[in-house]
Short mmCIF file of C-alpha atoms in Angstrom, two decimals:
data_model
loop_
_atom_site.label_atom_id
_atom_site.label_comp_id
_atom_site.label_asym_id
_atom_site.label_seq_id
_atom_site.Cartn_x
_atom_site.Cartn_y
_atom_site.Cartn_z
CA MET A 1 46.40 -15.82 13.85
CA THR A 2 46.04 -13.21 16.56
CA PHE A 3 42.74 -12.28 18.16
CA ALA A 4 42.87 -8.85 16.48
CA GLY A 5 43.34 -10.52 13.11
CA GLU A 6 40.39 -12.81 13.67
CA VAL A 7 38.20 -9.85 14.59
CA LYS A 8 39.38 -7.95 11.51
CA ASN A 9 38.58 -10.88 9.24
CA ALA A 10 35.16 -11.32 10.82
CA VAL A 11 34.37 -7.63 10.29
CA THR A 12 35.57 -7.82 6.69
CA VAL A 13 33.37 -10.83 5.95
CA ARG A 14 30.37 -9.17 7.61
CA ALA A 15 30.92 -5.98 5.60
CA ALA A 16 31.19 -7.97 2.39
CA LEU A 17 27.95 -9.81 3.15
CA LEU A 18 26.18 -6.51 3.85
CA VAL A 19 27.41 -5.05 0.55
CA ILE A 20 26.17 -8.15 -1.29
CA GLY A 21 22.84 -7.79 0.49
CA VAL A 22 22.55 -4.16 -0.62
CA LEU A 23 23.33 -5.18 -4.20
CA ALA A 24 20.59 -7.82 -4.01
CA LEU A 25 18.11 -5.19 -2.77
CA GLN A 26 19.12 -2.87 -5.61
CA LEU A 27 18.50 -5.53 -8.24
CA LEU A 28 15.22 -6.56 -6.61
CA PHE A 29 14.15 -2.91 -6.62
CA ILE A 30 14.71 -2.67 -10.37
CA ALA A 31 13.04 -6.02 -11.07
CA SER A 32 10.04 -5.21 -8.90
CA TYR A 33 9.29 -1.72 -10.19
CA VAL A 34 9.95 -2.45 -13.85
CA GLY A 35 8.23 -5.83 -13.65
CA ALA A 36 5.09 -4.35 -12.11
CA LEU A 37 4.83 -1.11 -14.04
CA HIS A 38 6.42 -1.51 -17.47
CA ARG A 39 3.25 -2.67 -19.24
CA PRO A 40 0.02 -1.78 -17.42
CA ASP A 41 -2.84 -3.72 -19.01
CA PRO A 42 -6.36 -3.86 -17.52
CA THR A 43 -7.23 -7.46 -16.68
CA ASP A 44 -10.45 -8.78 -15.12
CA VAL A 45 -11.61 -5.31 -14.06
CA PRO A 46 -14.83 -5.71 -11.99
CA PHE A 47 -17.46 -4.19 -14.30
CA GLY A 48 -21.24 -3.94 -14.15
CA VAL A 49 -23.76 -4.11 -16.99
CA VAL A 50 -27.28 -2.69 -16.72
CA ALA A 51 -29.50 -3.66 -19.65
CA PRO A 52 -32.75 -5.48 -20.47
CA LYS A 53 -32.45 -9.15 -19.51
CA GLN A 54 -31.74 -10.68 -22.93
CA ALA A 55 -29.50 -7.85 -24.05
CA SER A 56 -27.67 -8.00 -20.73
CA LYS A 57 -26.65 -11.64 -21.22
CA GLN A 58 -25.39 -10.95 -24.72
CA LEU A 59 -23.50 -7.85 -23.66
CA VAL A 60 -21.91 -9.56 -20.66
CA THR A 61 -20.72 -12.37 -22.94
CA GLN A 62 -19.43 -9.89 -25.51
CA LEU A 63 -17.47 -7.90 -22.92
CA ASP A 64 -16.17 -11.06 -21.27
CA ASP A 65 -14.79 -12.26 -24.61
CA LEU A 66 -12.83 -9.10 -25.41
CA PRO A 67 -9.21 -9.85 -26.45
CA GLY A 68 -6.89 -9.94 -23.45
CA GLY A 69 -9.73 -10.28 -20.97
CA PRO A 70 -9.70 -6.65 -19.74
CA LEU A 71 -13.12 -6.86 -18.06
CA ASP A 72 -14.82 -9.14 -15.57
CA PRO A 73 -18.42 -8.17 -16.39
CA ARG A 74 -21.51 -9.09 -14.40
CA ALA A 75 -25.18 -8.11 -14.72
CA VAL A 76 -26.48 -5.46 -12.33
CA SER A 77 -30.19 -4.92 -11.67
CA ASP A 78 -30.47 -1.18 -12.34
CA ALA A 79 -28.60 2.11 -12.61
CA ALA A 80 -28.99 2.95 -8.91
CA GLU A 81 -27.48 -0.37 -7.89
CA ALA A 82 -24.62 0.11 -10.36
CA HIS A 83 -23.90 3.56 -8.92
CA LYS A 84 -23.99 2.12 -5.39
CA GLN A 85 -21.56 -0.69 -6.22
CA VAL A 86 -19.10 1.69 -7.87
CA MET A 87 -19.19 3.96 -4.82
CA ASN A 88 -18.78 0.93 -2.54
CA ARG A 89 -15.73 -0.03 -4.65
CA ASP A 90 -17.24 -3.41 -5.54
CA LEU A 91 -17.08 -2.36 -9.20
CA ASP A 92 -14.56 -0.16 -10.99
CA GLY A 93 -17.09 0.83 -13.64
CA ALA A 94 -20.50 0.06 -15.08
CA LEU A 95 -22.25 0.40 -18.42
CA ILE A 96 -25.91 1.45 -18.41
CA VAL A 97 -27.61 0.63 -21.71
CA ASP A 98 -30.39 2.90 -22.97
CA PRO A 99 -32.92 0.53 -24.58
CA GLY A 100 -34.73 3.42 -26.26
CA GLY A 101 -31.73 5.15 -27.79
CA THR A 102 -28.19 4.72 -29.07
CA THR A 103 -26.29 6.53 -26.32
CA ASP A 104 -25.28 4.47 -23.29
CA THR A 105 -23.82 5.70 -20.00
CA LEU A 106 -20.49 4.57 -18.57
CA LEU A 107 -19.98 5.05 -14.84
CA VAL A 108 -16.37 5.41 -13.71
CA ALA A 109 -14.60 6.65 -10.57
CA SER A 110 -11.38 8.48 -11.34
CA GLY A 111 -10.79 8.95 -7.59
CA GLY A 112 -9.83 5.29 -7.55
CA GLY A 113 -7.31 5.81 -10.35
CA THR A 114 -7.52 8.15 -13.33
CA VAL A 115 -5.58 5.81 -15.59
CA LEU A 116 -8.05 2.98 -15.01
CA ALA A 117 -11.07 5.24 -15.54
CA ASN A 118 -9.64 6.44 -18.86
CA SER A 119 -8.82 2.89 -19.91
CA LEU A 120 -12.40 1.76 -19.22
CA GLY A 121 -13.67 4.58 -21.42
CA LYS A 122 -11.51 3.46 -24.34
CA ILE A 123 -12.38 -0.23 -23.91
CA VAL A 124 -16.14 0.33 -23.78
CA LYS A 125 -16.20 2.81 -26.67
CA GLN A 126 -14.30 0.36 -28.87
CA ALA A 127 -16.65 -2.45 -27.87
CA GLU A 128 -19.78 -0.36 -28.58
CA ALA A 129 -18.60 1.11 -31.89
CA PRO A 130 -19.49 -1.93 -34.08
CA GLN A 131 -23.11 -1.68 -32.82
CA HIS A 132 -23.14 2.00 -33.85
CA ARG A 133 -23.69 3.07 -30.27
CA THR A 134 -22.04 5.96 -28.48
CA VAL A 135 -20.98 6.22 -24.84
CA ARG A 136 -21.42 9.08 -22.38
CA THR A 137 -19.02 8.91 -19.44
CA VAL A 138 -20.13 9.93 -15.95
CA ASP A 139 -17.48 10.17 -13.21
CA VAL A 140 -19.30 9.36 -9.96
CA ALA A 141 -16.20 9.87 -7.75
CA PRO A 142 -13.99 12.32 -9.62
CA ALA A 143 -10.41 12.92 -8.59
CA SER A 144 -9.60 16.39 -7.35
CA PRO A 145 -8.31 18.79 -10.04
CA ASP A 146 -5.24 19.20 -7.81
CA ASP A 147 -4.70 15.43 -7.58
CA PHE A 148 -2.99 14.62 -10.88
CA ASN A 149 -3.82 11.11 -12.04
CA GLY A 150 -5.07 10.34 -8.53
CA LEU A 151 -1.48 9.96 -7.30
CA SER A 152 -1.64 12.14 -4.19
CA SER A 153 -3.04 9.35 -2.01
CA PHE A 154 -0.22 7.05 -3.05
CA TYR A 155 2.53 9.60 -2.43
CA LEU A 156 1.00 10.48 0.92
CA VAL A 157 1.08 6.82 1.97
CA VAL A 158 4.64 6.40 0.68
CA GLY A 159 5.69 9.36 2.84
CA TRP A 160 4.02 7.83 5.89
CA CYS A 161 5.71 4.47 5.25
CA VAL A 162 9.13 6.09 4.82
CA GLY A 163 8.66 7.98 8.07
CA GLY A 164 7.72 4.77 9.86
CA TYR A 165 10.77 2.74 8.94
CA LEU A 166 13.21 5.66 9.21
CA CYS A 167 12.05 6.51 12.73
CA ALA A 168 12.23 2.85 13.75
CA SER A 169 15.70 2.52 12.25
CA ILE A 170 16.96 5.55 14.17
CA LEU A 171 15.45 4.31 17.43
CA ALA A 172 17.12 0.92 17.05
CA ILE A 173 20.51 2.05 15.76
CA SER A 174 20.86 4.72 18.46
CA ALA A 175 21.40 2.03 21.09
CA GLY A 176 22.06 -1.14 19.15
CA ALA A 177 19.63 -2.87 16.84
CA LYS A 178 18.48 -5.55 19.30
CA PRO A 179 16.37 -4.41 22.27
CA ALA A 180 18.11 -5.44 25.47
CA ASN A 181 15.09 -5.60 27.72
CA ARG A 182 11.36 -5.11 27.96
CA GLN A 183 11.67 -1.57 29.29
CA ARG A 184 13.58 -0.40 26.24
CA ALA A 185 11.11 -2.15 23.91
CA LEU A 186 8.18 -0.44 25.66
CA ILE A 187 9.89 2.95 25.43
CA ARG A 188 10.51 2.47 21.72
CA THR A 189 6.89 1.47 21.22
CA GLY A 190 5.69 4.56 23.05
CA VAL A 191 7.98 6.86 21.08
CA MET A 192 6.84 5.22 17.87
CA ALA A 193 3.19 5.80 18.81
CA LEU A 194 3.74 9.50 19.52
CA TYR A 195 5.74 9.94 16.32
CA SER A 196 2.99 8.17 14.35
CA ILE A 197 0.30 10.50 15.64
CA ALA A 198 2.36 13.55 14.74
CA GLY A 199 3.21 12.12 11.31
CA GLY A 200 -0.38 11.20 10.55
CA ILE A 201 -1.76 14.62 11.43
CA GLY A 202 1.09 16.43 9.69
CA GLY A 203 0.70 14.51 6.44
CA ALA A 204 -3.07 14.99 6.38
CA ILE A 205 -2.70 18.75 6.93
CA ILE A 206 -0.18 19.05 4.10
CA VAL A 207 -2.28 17.23 1.48
CA GLY A 208 -5.54 18.76 2.70
CA PRO A 209 -5.64 22.35 4.00
CA VAL A 210 -2.14 23.32 2.80
CA LEU A 211 -2.02 21.94 -0.75
CA GLY A 212 -5.67 21.09 -1.37
CA ALA A 213 -4.59 17.89 -3.12
CA LEU A 214 -7.03 15.56 -1.37
CA PRO A 215 -10.61 16.10 -0.19
CA GLY A 216 -12.20 13.96 2.50
CA SER A 217 -12.03 13.94 6.28
CA LEU A 218 -8.90 15.54 7.72
CA TRP A 219 -9.18 13.48 10.89
CA GLY A 220 -9.97 10.33 8.94
CA LEU A 221 -6.75 10.73 6.95
CA SER A 222 -4.86 11.66 10.13
CA GLY A 223 -5.97 8.47 11.86
CA LEU A 224 -5.10 6.39 8.82
CA GLY A 225 -1.68 8.01 8.63
CA ALA A 226 -0.96 7.32 12.29
CA LEU A 227 -1.87 3.66 11.80
CA ILE A 228 0.32 3.32 8.70
CA VAL A 229 3.35 4.95 10.32
CA PHE A 230 2.93 2.88 13.47
CA ALA A 231 2.43 -0.40 11.61
CA VAL A 232 5.51 0.10 9.42
CA GLY A 233 7.57 1.35 12.36
CA MET A 234 6.70 -1.55 14.64
CA ILE A 235 7.33 -4.24 12.04
CA THR A 236 10.68 -2.56 11.25
CA LEU A 237 11.63 -2.59 14.94
CA ALA A 238 10.63 -6.25 15.13
CA LEU A 239 12.77 -7.17 12.13
CA GLU A 240 15.72 -5.26 13.58
CA ALA A 241 15.28 -7.01 16.92
CA LEU A 242 15.21 -10.35 15.14
CA THR A 243 18.09 -9.90 12.69
CA GLY A 244 20.01 -6.79 13.75
CA ILE A 245 20.90 -4.21 11.11
CA VAL A 246 19.75 -6.62 8.40
CA GLY A 247 16.23 -5.88 9.60
CA ILE A 248 16.40 -2.45 8.00
CA GLY A 249 17.02 -4.11 4.65
CA LEU A 250 14.14 -6.53 5.25
CA ALA A 251 11.83 -3.61 6.00
CA VAL A 252 12.90 -1.95 2.75
CA LEU A 253 12.24 -5.23 0.95
CA ILE A 254 8.69 -5.50 2.32
CA VAL A 255 7.61 -1.87 2.21
CA VAL A 256 9.55 -0.33 -0.68
CA ILE A 257 10.54 -3.11 -3.05
CA ALA A 258 7.45 -5.31 -2.75
CA GLY A 259 4.94 -2.83 -1.34
CA ASN A 260 5.22 0.33 -3.43
CA PRO A 261 4.93 -1.07 -6.97
CA SER A 262 2.07 -3.35 -5.89
CA ALA A 263 0.17 -0.62 -4.04
CA GLY A 264 -2.05 0.38 -6.97
CA GLY A 265 -0.71 3.92 -6.87
CA ALA A 266 0.74 4.69 -10.28
CA PHE A 267 -1.58 2.09 -11.82
CA PRO A 268 -4.62 0.66 -9.98
CA LEU A 269 -4.53 -3.02 -9.04
CA PRO A 270 -6.49 -4.34 -12.07
CA MET A 271 -3.74 -2.93 -14.32
CA LEU A 272 -0.89 -4.74 -12.57
CA PRO A 273 0.50 -8.21 -13.34
CA GLU A 274 -1.07 -11.04 -11.34
CA PHE A 275 1.71 -11.43 -8.76
CA TRP A 276 1.78 -7.77 -7.73
CA ARG A 277 -2.00 -7.57 -7.80
CA ALA A 278 -2.13 -10.49 -5.37
CA ILE A 279 0.39 -9.20 -2.81
CA GLY A 280 -0.49 -5.49 -2.93
CA PRO A 281 -3.57 -5.45 -0.67
CA ALA A 282 -1.72 -7.44 2.03
CA LEU A 283 1.18 -4.95 2.35
CA PRO A 284 1.09 -1.56 4.13
CA PRO A 285 1.48 0.66 1.02
CA GLY A 286 -1.33 -1.14 -0.84
CA ALA A 287 -3.71 -1.23 2.11
CA GLY A 288 -2.89 2.40 2.90
CA THR A 289 -3.39 3.66 -0.66
CA TRP A 290 -6.75 1.92 -0.97
CA ALA A 291 -7.88 3.32 2.39
CA ALA A 292 -6.70 6.86 1.62
CA ARG A 293 -8.63 6.90 -1.65
CA SER A 294 -11.70 5.52 0.09
CA ILE A 295 -11.58 8.33 2.64
CA ALA A 296 -10.89 11.02 0.05
CA TYR A 297 -13.32 10.01 -2.71
CA PHE A 298 -15.65 7.18 -1.67
CA ARG A 299 -17.22 8.49 1.56
CA GLY A 300 -15.16 6.09 3.65
CA ASN A 301 -16.55 2.97 1.98
CA ALA A 302 -14.57 -0.30 1.73
CA LEU A 303 -12.27 0.54 4.64
CA THR A 304 -12.62 -2.54 6.83
CA GLY A 305 -10.25 -4.82 4.91
CA PRO A 306 -7.28 -2.44 4.61
CA LEU A 307 -7.63 -1.24 8.20
CA LEU A 308 -7.53 -4.86 9.39
CA VAL A 309 -4.40 -5.45 7.31
CA LEU A 310 -2.64 -2.42 8.77
CA SER A 311 -3.75 -3.33 12.30
CA ALA A 312 -2.42 -6.86 11.83
CA TRP A 313 1.03 -5.53 10.86
CA ALA A 314 1.00 -3.27 13.92
CA VAL A 315 -0.07 -6.06 16.30
CA VAL A 316 2.50 -8.49 14.93
CA GLY A 317 5.18 -5.82 15.27
CA ILE A 318 4.26 -5.09 18.90
CA ALA A 319 4.08 -8.78 19.81
CA LEU A 320 7.44 -9.63 18.23
CA ASN A 321 9.14 -6.67 19.86
CA LEU A 322 7.92 -7.65 23.31
CA LEU A 323 8.71 -11.33 22.85
CA LEU A 324 12.18 -10.66 21.47
CA SER A 325 12.92 -8.20 24.26
CA MET A 326 12.44 -11.04 26.75
CA ARG A 327 14.73 -13.34 24.82
CA ARG A 328 17.95 -11.83 26.16
CA ARG A 329 18.80 -12.24 29.84
CA PRO A 330 21.47 -10.45 31.89
CA THR A 331 24.54 -12.63 32.28
CA GLY A 332 26.22 -10.75 35.07
CA PRO A 333 26.72 -7.37 36.68
CA GLU A 334 29.06 -6.27 33.93
CA GLY A 335 27.24 -8.00 31.11
CA THR A 336 23.87 -6.34 31.53
CA ASP A 337 22.68 -3.50 29.40
CA GLY A 338 21.80 -1.71 32.60
CA ALA A 339 25.46 -1.76 33.66
CA ARG A 340 26.55 -0.47 30.28
CA GLU A 341 23.96 2.28 30.36
CA ALA A 342 24.96 3.27 33.91
CA ALA A 343 28.53 3.59 32.73
CA ALA A 344 27.50 5.71 29.75
CA PRO A 345 27.22 9.52 30.00
CA GLY A 346 23.83 10.36 31.44
CA GLY A 347 23.44 6.92 33.00
CA SER A 348 20.59 5.68 30.74
CA SER A 349 19.32 5.29 27.19
CA LEU A 350 15.72 5.85 26.15
CA ALA A 351 16.08 4.30 22.72
#
């Protein structure tokens, strides 16, 4: 077999493997989204109960024994503490029993997910009906009227994530997926940082002043957006440096296939199956969605965890890019990337 034939066969095999890989991603996409979202059932929702001591124990037991285990109830000392814990996102709801009447108060926070808030209302009303008690619902962190079902935060984060891995993919593909040297890796990191700042500010302006979809701090959302874009971009660059063009598929696997359905966007985390509920907070879309809702509706509470997650992705991405850029060494005057770049029009490549 001639050398040309061997090359042709190698290219054909590589193309076939890439096509098979794309098919696998397609099937995983379907399995992930349908598996996570086809039957949203509240399970072990953190829920507070404020009632006189004896009644509180009975009510906690009653709510804990509901069919399907939708609630994870615990006693709370008083109404003020229940309100505080809902705003701190330690609880998704709380029931305040009126010992002198028959109308109790349910605290919810639709800013954390309208579907979950509505589900809590139905669950509690059904549980209270046999005792001939009624429930008054109070939304302590209501979603904006222009934020249908509380989805704007999720779509904003999805847009930031898409921007991150698309920019990284373009930077890598423009001059070969594997960084040839430390200089090129540093340039890509710098470009990614500038792009992330622009993307973060732009996204926050669109959902805030332009569309009015999300309240909260414009600069808080801008900073969050920059971190999300940068984290996703850097981990994508790292995967591309490690595996070549396959890294783009791996980034899609992490961010889109695993990250989006587990993010708690369409349905908050307590309504997702156990697997997706477990992985969601550790992935950029889940951490970003939680943080965006905290900034928009919960006065910036409960931000430390998701910001640490996003920062960890960014740091790992930077570290891998720099380490992998030092892995390849020039083999000779004509084998270096510098020689190739000097021979190319313009004499250099920034990407």
